[in-house]
PDB file of C-alpha atoms in Angstrom:
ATOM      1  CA  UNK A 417      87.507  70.877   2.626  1.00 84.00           C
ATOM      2  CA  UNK A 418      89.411  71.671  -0.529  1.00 94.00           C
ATOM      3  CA  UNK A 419      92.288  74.161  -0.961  1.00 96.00           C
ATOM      4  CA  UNK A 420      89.904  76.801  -2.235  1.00 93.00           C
ATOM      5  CA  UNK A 421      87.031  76.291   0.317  1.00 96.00           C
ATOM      6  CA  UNK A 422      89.935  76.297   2.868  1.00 97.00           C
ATOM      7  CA  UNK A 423      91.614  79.797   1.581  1.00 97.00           C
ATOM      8  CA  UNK A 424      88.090  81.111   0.804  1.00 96.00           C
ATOM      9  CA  UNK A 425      87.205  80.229   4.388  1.00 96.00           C
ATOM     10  CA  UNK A 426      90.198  81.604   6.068  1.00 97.00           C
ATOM     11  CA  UNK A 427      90.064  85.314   3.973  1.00 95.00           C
ATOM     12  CA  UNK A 428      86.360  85.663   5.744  1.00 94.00           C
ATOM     13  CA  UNK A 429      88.248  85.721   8.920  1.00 95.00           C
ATOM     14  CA  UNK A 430      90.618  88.684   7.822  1.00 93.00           C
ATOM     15  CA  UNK A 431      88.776  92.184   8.930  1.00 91.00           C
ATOM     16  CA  UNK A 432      88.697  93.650   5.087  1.00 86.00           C
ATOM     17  CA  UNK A 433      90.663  96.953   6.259  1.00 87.00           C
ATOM     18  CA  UNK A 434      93.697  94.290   7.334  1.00 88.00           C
ATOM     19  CA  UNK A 435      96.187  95.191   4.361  1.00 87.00           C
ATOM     20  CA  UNK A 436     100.297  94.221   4.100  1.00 84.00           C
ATOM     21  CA  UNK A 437     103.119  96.343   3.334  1.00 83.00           C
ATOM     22  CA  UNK A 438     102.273  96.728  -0.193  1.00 85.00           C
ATOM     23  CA  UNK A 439      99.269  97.458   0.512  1.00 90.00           C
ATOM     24  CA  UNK A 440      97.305  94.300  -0.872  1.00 88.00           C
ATOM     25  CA  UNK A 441      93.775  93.312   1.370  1.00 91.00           C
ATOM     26  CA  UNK A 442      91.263  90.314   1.157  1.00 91.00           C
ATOM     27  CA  UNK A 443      89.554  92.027  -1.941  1.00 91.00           C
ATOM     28  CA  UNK A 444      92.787  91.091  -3.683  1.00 91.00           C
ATOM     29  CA  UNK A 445      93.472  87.583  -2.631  1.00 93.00           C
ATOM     30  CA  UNK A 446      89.726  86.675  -3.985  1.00 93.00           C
ATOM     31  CA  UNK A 447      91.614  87.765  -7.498  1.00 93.00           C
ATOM     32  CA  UNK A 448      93.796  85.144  -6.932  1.00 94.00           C
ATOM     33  CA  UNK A 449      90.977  82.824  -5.840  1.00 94.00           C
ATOM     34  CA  UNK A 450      88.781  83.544  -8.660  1.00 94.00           C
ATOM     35  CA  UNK A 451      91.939  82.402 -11.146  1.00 95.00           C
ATOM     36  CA  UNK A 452      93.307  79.192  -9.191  1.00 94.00           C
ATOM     37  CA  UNK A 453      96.166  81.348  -8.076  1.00 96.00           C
ATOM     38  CA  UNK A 454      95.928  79.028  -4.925  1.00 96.00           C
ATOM     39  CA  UNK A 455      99.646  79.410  -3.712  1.00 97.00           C
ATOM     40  CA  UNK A 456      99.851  83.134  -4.134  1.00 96.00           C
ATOM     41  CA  UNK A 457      96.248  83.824  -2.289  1.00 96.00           C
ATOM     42  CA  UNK A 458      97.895  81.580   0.639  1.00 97.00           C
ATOM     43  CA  UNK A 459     101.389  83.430   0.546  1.00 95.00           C
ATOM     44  CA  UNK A 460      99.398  86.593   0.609  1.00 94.00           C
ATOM     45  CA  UNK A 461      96.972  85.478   3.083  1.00 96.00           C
ATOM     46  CA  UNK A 462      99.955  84.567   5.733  1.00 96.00           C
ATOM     47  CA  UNK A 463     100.924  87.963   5.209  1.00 93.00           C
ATOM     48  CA  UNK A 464      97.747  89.441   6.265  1.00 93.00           C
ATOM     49  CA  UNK A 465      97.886  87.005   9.467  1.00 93.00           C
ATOM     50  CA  UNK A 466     101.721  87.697  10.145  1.00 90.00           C
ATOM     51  CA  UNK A 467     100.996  91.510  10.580  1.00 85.00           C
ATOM     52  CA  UNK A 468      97.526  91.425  12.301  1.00 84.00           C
ATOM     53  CA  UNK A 469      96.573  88.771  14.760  1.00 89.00           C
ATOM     54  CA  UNK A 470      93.994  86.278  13.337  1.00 93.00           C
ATOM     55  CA  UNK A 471      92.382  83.991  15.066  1.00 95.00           C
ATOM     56  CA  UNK A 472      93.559  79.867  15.419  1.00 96.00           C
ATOM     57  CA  UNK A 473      90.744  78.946  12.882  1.00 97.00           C
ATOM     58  CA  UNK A 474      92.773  81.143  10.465  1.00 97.00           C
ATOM     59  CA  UNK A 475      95.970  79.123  10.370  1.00 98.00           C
ATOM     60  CA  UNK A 476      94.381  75.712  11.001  1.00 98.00           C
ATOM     61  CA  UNK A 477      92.818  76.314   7.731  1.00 98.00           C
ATOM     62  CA  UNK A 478      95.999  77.878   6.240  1.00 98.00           C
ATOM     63  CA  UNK A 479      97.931  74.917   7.397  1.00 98.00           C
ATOM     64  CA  UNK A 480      95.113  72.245   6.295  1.00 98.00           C
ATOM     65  CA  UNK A 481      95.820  74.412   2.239  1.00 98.00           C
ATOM     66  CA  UNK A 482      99.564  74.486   2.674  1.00 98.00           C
ATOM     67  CA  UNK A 483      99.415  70.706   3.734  1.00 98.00           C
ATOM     68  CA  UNK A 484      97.059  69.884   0.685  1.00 97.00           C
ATOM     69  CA  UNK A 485      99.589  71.822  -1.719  1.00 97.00           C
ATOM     70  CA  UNK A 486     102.361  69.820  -0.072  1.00 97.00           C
ATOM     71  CA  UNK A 487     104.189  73.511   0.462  1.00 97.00           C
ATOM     72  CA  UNK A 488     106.061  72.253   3.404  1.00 94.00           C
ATOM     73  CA  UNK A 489     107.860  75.791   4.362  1.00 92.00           C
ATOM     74  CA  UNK A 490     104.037  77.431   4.573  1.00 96.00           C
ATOM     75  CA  UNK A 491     103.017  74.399   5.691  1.00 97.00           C
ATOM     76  CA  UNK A 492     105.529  74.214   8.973  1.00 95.00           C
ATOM     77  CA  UNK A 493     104.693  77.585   9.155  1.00 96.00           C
ATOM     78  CA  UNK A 494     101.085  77.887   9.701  1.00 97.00           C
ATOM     79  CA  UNK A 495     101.412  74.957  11.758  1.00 97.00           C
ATOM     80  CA  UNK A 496     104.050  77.213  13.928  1.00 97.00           C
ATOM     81  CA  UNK A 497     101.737  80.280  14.118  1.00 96.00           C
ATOM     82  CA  UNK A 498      98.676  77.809  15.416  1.00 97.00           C
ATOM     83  CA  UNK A 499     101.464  76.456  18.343  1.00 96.00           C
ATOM     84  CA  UNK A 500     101.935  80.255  19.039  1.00 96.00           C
ATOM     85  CA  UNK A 501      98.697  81.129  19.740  1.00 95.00           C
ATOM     86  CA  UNK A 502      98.086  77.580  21.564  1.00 95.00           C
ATOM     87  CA  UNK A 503     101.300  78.007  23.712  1.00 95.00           C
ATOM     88  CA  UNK A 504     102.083  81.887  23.651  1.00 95.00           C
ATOM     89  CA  UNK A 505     105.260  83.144  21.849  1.00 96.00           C
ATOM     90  CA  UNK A 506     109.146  84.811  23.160  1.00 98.00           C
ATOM     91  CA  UNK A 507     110.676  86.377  20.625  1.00 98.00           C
ATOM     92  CA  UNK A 508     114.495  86.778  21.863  1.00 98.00           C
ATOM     93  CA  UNK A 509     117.473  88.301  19.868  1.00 98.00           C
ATOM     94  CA  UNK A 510     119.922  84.810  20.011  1.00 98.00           C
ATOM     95  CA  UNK A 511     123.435  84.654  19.397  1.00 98.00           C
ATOM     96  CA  UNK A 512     124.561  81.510  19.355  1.00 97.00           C
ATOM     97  CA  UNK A 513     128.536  80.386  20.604  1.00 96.00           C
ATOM     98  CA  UNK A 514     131.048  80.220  17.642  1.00 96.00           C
ATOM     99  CA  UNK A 515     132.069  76.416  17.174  1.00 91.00           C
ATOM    100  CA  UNK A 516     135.353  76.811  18.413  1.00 90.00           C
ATOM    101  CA  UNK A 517     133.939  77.166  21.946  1.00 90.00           C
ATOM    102  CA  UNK A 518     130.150  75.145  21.665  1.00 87.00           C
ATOM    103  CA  UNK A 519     129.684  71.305  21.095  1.00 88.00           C
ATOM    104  CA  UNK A 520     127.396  72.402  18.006  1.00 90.00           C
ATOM    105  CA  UNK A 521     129.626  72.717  14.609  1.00 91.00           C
ATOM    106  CA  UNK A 522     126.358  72.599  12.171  1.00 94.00           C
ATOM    107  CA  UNK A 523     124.337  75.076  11.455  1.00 96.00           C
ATOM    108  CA  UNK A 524     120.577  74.457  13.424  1.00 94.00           C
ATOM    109  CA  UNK A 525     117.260  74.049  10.903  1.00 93.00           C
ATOM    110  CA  UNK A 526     115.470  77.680  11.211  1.00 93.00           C
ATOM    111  CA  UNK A 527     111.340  76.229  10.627  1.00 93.00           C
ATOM    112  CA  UNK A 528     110.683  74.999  14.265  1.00 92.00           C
ATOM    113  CA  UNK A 529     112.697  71.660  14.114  1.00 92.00           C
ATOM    114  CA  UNK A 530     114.966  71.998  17.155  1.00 94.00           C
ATOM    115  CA  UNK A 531     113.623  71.769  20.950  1.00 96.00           C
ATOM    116  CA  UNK A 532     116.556  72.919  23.040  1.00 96.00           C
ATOM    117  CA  UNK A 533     116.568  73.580  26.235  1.00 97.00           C
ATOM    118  CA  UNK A 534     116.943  76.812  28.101  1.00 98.00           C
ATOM    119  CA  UNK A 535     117.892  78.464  31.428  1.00 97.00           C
ATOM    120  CA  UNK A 536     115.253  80.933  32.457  1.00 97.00           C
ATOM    121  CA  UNK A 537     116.300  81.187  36.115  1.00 94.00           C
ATOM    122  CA  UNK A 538     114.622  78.353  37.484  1.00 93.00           C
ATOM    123  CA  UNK A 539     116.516  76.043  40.245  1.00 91.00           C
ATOM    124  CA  UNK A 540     115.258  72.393  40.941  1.00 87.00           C
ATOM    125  CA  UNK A 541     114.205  71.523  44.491  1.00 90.00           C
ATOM    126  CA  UNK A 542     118.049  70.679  45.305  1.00 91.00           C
ATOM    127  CA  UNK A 543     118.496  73.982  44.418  1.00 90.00           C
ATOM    128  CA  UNK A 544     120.379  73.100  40.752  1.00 89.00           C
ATOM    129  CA  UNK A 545     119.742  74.917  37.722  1.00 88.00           C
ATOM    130  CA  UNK A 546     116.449  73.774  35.934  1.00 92.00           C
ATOM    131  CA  UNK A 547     116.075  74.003  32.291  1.00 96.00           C
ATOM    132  CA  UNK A 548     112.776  74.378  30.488  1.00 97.00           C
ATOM    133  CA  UNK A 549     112.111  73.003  26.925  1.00 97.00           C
ATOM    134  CA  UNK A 550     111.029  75.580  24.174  1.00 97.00           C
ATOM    135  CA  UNK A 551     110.435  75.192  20.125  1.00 97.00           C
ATOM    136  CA  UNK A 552     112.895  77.211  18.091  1.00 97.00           C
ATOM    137  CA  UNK A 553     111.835  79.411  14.576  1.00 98.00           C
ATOM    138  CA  UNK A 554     114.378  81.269  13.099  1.00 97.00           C
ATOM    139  CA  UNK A 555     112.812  84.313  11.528  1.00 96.00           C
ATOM    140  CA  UNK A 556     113.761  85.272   8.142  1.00 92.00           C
ATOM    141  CA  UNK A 557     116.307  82.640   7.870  1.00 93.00           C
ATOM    142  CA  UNK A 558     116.526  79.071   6.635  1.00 94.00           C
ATOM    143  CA  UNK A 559     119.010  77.846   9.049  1.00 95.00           C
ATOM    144  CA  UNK A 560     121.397  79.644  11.660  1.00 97.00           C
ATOM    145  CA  UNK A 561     125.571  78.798  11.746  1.00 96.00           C
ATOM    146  CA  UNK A 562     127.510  78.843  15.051  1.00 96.00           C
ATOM    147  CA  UNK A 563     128.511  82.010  16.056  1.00 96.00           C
ATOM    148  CA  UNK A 564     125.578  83.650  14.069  1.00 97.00           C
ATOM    149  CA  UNK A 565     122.948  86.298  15.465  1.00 97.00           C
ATOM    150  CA  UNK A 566     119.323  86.377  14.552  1.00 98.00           C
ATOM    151  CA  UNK A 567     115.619  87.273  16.014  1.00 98.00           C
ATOM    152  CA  UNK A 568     113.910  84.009  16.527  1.00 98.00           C
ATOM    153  CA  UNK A 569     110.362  83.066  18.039  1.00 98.00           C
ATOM    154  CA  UNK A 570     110.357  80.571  20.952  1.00 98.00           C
ATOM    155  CA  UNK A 571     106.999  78.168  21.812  1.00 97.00           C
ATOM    156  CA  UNK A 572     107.177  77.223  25.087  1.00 97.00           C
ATOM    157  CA  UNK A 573     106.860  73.127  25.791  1.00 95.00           C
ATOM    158  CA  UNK A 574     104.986  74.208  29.064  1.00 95.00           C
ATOM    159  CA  UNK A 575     103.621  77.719  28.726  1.00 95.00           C
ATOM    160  CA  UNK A 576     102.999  78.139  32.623  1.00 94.00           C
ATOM    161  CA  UNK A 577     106.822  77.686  33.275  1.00 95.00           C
ATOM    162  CA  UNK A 578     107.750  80.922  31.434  1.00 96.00           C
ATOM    163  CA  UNK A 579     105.264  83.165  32.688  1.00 94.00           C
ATOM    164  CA  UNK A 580     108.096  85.321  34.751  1.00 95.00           C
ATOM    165  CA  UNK A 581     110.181  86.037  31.495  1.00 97.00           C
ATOM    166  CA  UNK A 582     109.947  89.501  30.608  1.00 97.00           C
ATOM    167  CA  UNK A 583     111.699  91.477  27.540  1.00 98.00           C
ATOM    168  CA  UNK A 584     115.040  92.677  28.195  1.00 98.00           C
ATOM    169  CA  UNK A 585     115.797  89.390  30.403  1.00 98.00           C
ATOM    170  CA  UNK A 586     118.494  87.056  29.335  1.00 98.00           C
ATOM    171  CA  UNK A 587     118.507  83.548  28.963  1.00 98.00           C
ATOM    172  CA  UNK A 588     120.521  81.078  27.886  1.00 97.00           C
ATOM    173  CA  UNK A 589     120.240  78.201  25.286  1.00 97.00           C
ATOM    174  CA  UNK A 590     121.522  74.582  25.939  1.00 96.00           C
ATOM    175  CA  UNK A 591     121.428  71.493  23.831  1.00 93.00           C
ATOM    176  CA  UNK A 592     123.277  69.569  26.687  1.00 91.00           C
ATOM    177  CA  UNK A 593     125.139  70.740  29.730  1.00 88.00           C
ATOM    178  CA  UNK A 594     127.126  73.452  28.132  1.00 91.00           C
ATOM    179  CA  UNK A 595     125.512  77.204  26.731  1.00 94.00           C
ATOM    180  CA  UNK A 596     125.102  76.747  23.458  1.00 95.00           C
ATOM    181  CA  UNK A 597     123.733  80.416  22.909  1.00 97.00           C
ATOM    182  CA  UNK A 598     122.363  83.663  24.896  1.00 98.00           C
ATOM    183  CA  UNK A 599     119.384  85.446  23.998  1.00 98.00           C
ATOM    184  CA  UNK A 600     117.961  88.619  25.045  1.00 98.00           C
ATOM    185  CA  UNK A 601     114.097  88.699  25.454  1.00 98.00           C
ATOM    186  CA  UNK A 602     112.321  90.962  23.264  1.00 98.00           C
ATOM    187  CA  UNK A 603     108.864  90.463  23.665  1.00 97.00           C
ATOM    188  CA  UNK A 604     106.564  87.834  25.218  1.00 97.00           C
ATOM    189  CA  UNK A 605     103.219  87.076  24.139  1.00 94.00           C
ATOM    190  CA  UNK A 606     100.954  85.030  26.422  1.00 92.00           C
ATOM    191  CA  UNK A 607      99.065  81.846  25.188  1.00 90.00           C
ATOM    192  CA  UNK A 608      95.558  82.944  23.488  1.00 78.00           C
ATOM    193  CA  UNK A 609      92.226  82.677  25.426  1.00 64.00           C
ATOM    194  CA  UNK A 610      90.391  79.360  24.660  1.00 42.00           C
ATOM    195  CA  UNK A 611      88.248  80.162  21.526  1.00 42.00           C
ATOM    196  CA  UNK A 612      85.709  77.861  19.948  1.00 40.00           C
ATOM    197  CA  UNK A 613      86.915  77.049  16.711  1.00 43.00           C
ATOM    198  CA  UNK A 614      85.091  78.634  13.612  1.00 39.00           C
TER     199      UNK A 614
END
């Protein structure tokens, strides 16, 4: 498929009373659509899917647009959301250790790069602390310094490990033996039924 079949495809699956903040729907995007406004209509339509849950299909085809417009931030994006609803989602309130005290002096990449491990109270069968790997998105920011605080949006590597975290738990962040930073669960959202692709 083409960018516009793609985007033209993926606005059928948004209910038409879905709107944003500012109030623009689906009705609006096909504007866009109609004039080759190709990267607004897919800005617009992640807004639609970032306040409304949408199904898999949704971003795949978001992704395959952003990908074909080589828009790598929408394009790591969509790709994120589609590993969210995959692998469930933990949004935590992190505040990661000033670099005075942490290993980590450089800022970490905010679009789903880093994989760090963290500490959410499992012991191995010695009885050690266990770790368990997670994907890390910064929201609303392009990259997070040392001894900065921010929401961010955790895919699990194995989704059945973290099925005991609950919001208001904390758990810690490592990158090797040391805490790197300690976050606060806010809210956990389990891995999406299996759903035949549209």
């Amino acid at each position: 498929m083409d960018v516009p079949e793609l985007l033209e495809s993926a606005s059928l699956l948004v209910p038409e009373e879905t709107a944003t903040e500012n109030d623009i729907t689906v009705r609006d995007i096909w504007d866009y659509l109609v004039h080759d406004e190709w990267e607004i209509a897919l800005g617009l339509l992640e807004e639609l899917g970032d306040g409304h849950p949408l199904p898999l299909t949704f971003w795949e085809k978001l992704a395959g647009a952003a990908d074909q417009l080589r828009l790598e931030r929408s394009s790591a994006w969509c790709h994120w959301r589609c590993s969210e609803i995959r692998n469930g989602v933990i949004r935590a309130d992190l505040t990661l250790r000033p670099a005075a005290e942490a290993r980590r002096t450089t800022p970490i990449a905010g679009h789903g790069v880093l994989r760090p491990m963290w500490d959410i109270g499992h012991l191995s069968p010695a009885g050690e602390r266990a770790v368990n790997i997670a994907r890390l998105w910064v929201e609303g920011m392009p990259s997070l310094e040392p001894g900065e605080r921010a929401t961010v949006r955790l895919v699990p590597l194995t989704p059945s490990h973290w099925t005991h975290v609950q919001p208001g738990q904390q758990i810690t962040m490592h990158e090797d033996r040391s805490v790197a930073g300690t976050a606060v669960i806010l809210e956990v959202h389990r891995p999406a039924a299996a759903m035949p692709a549209g």
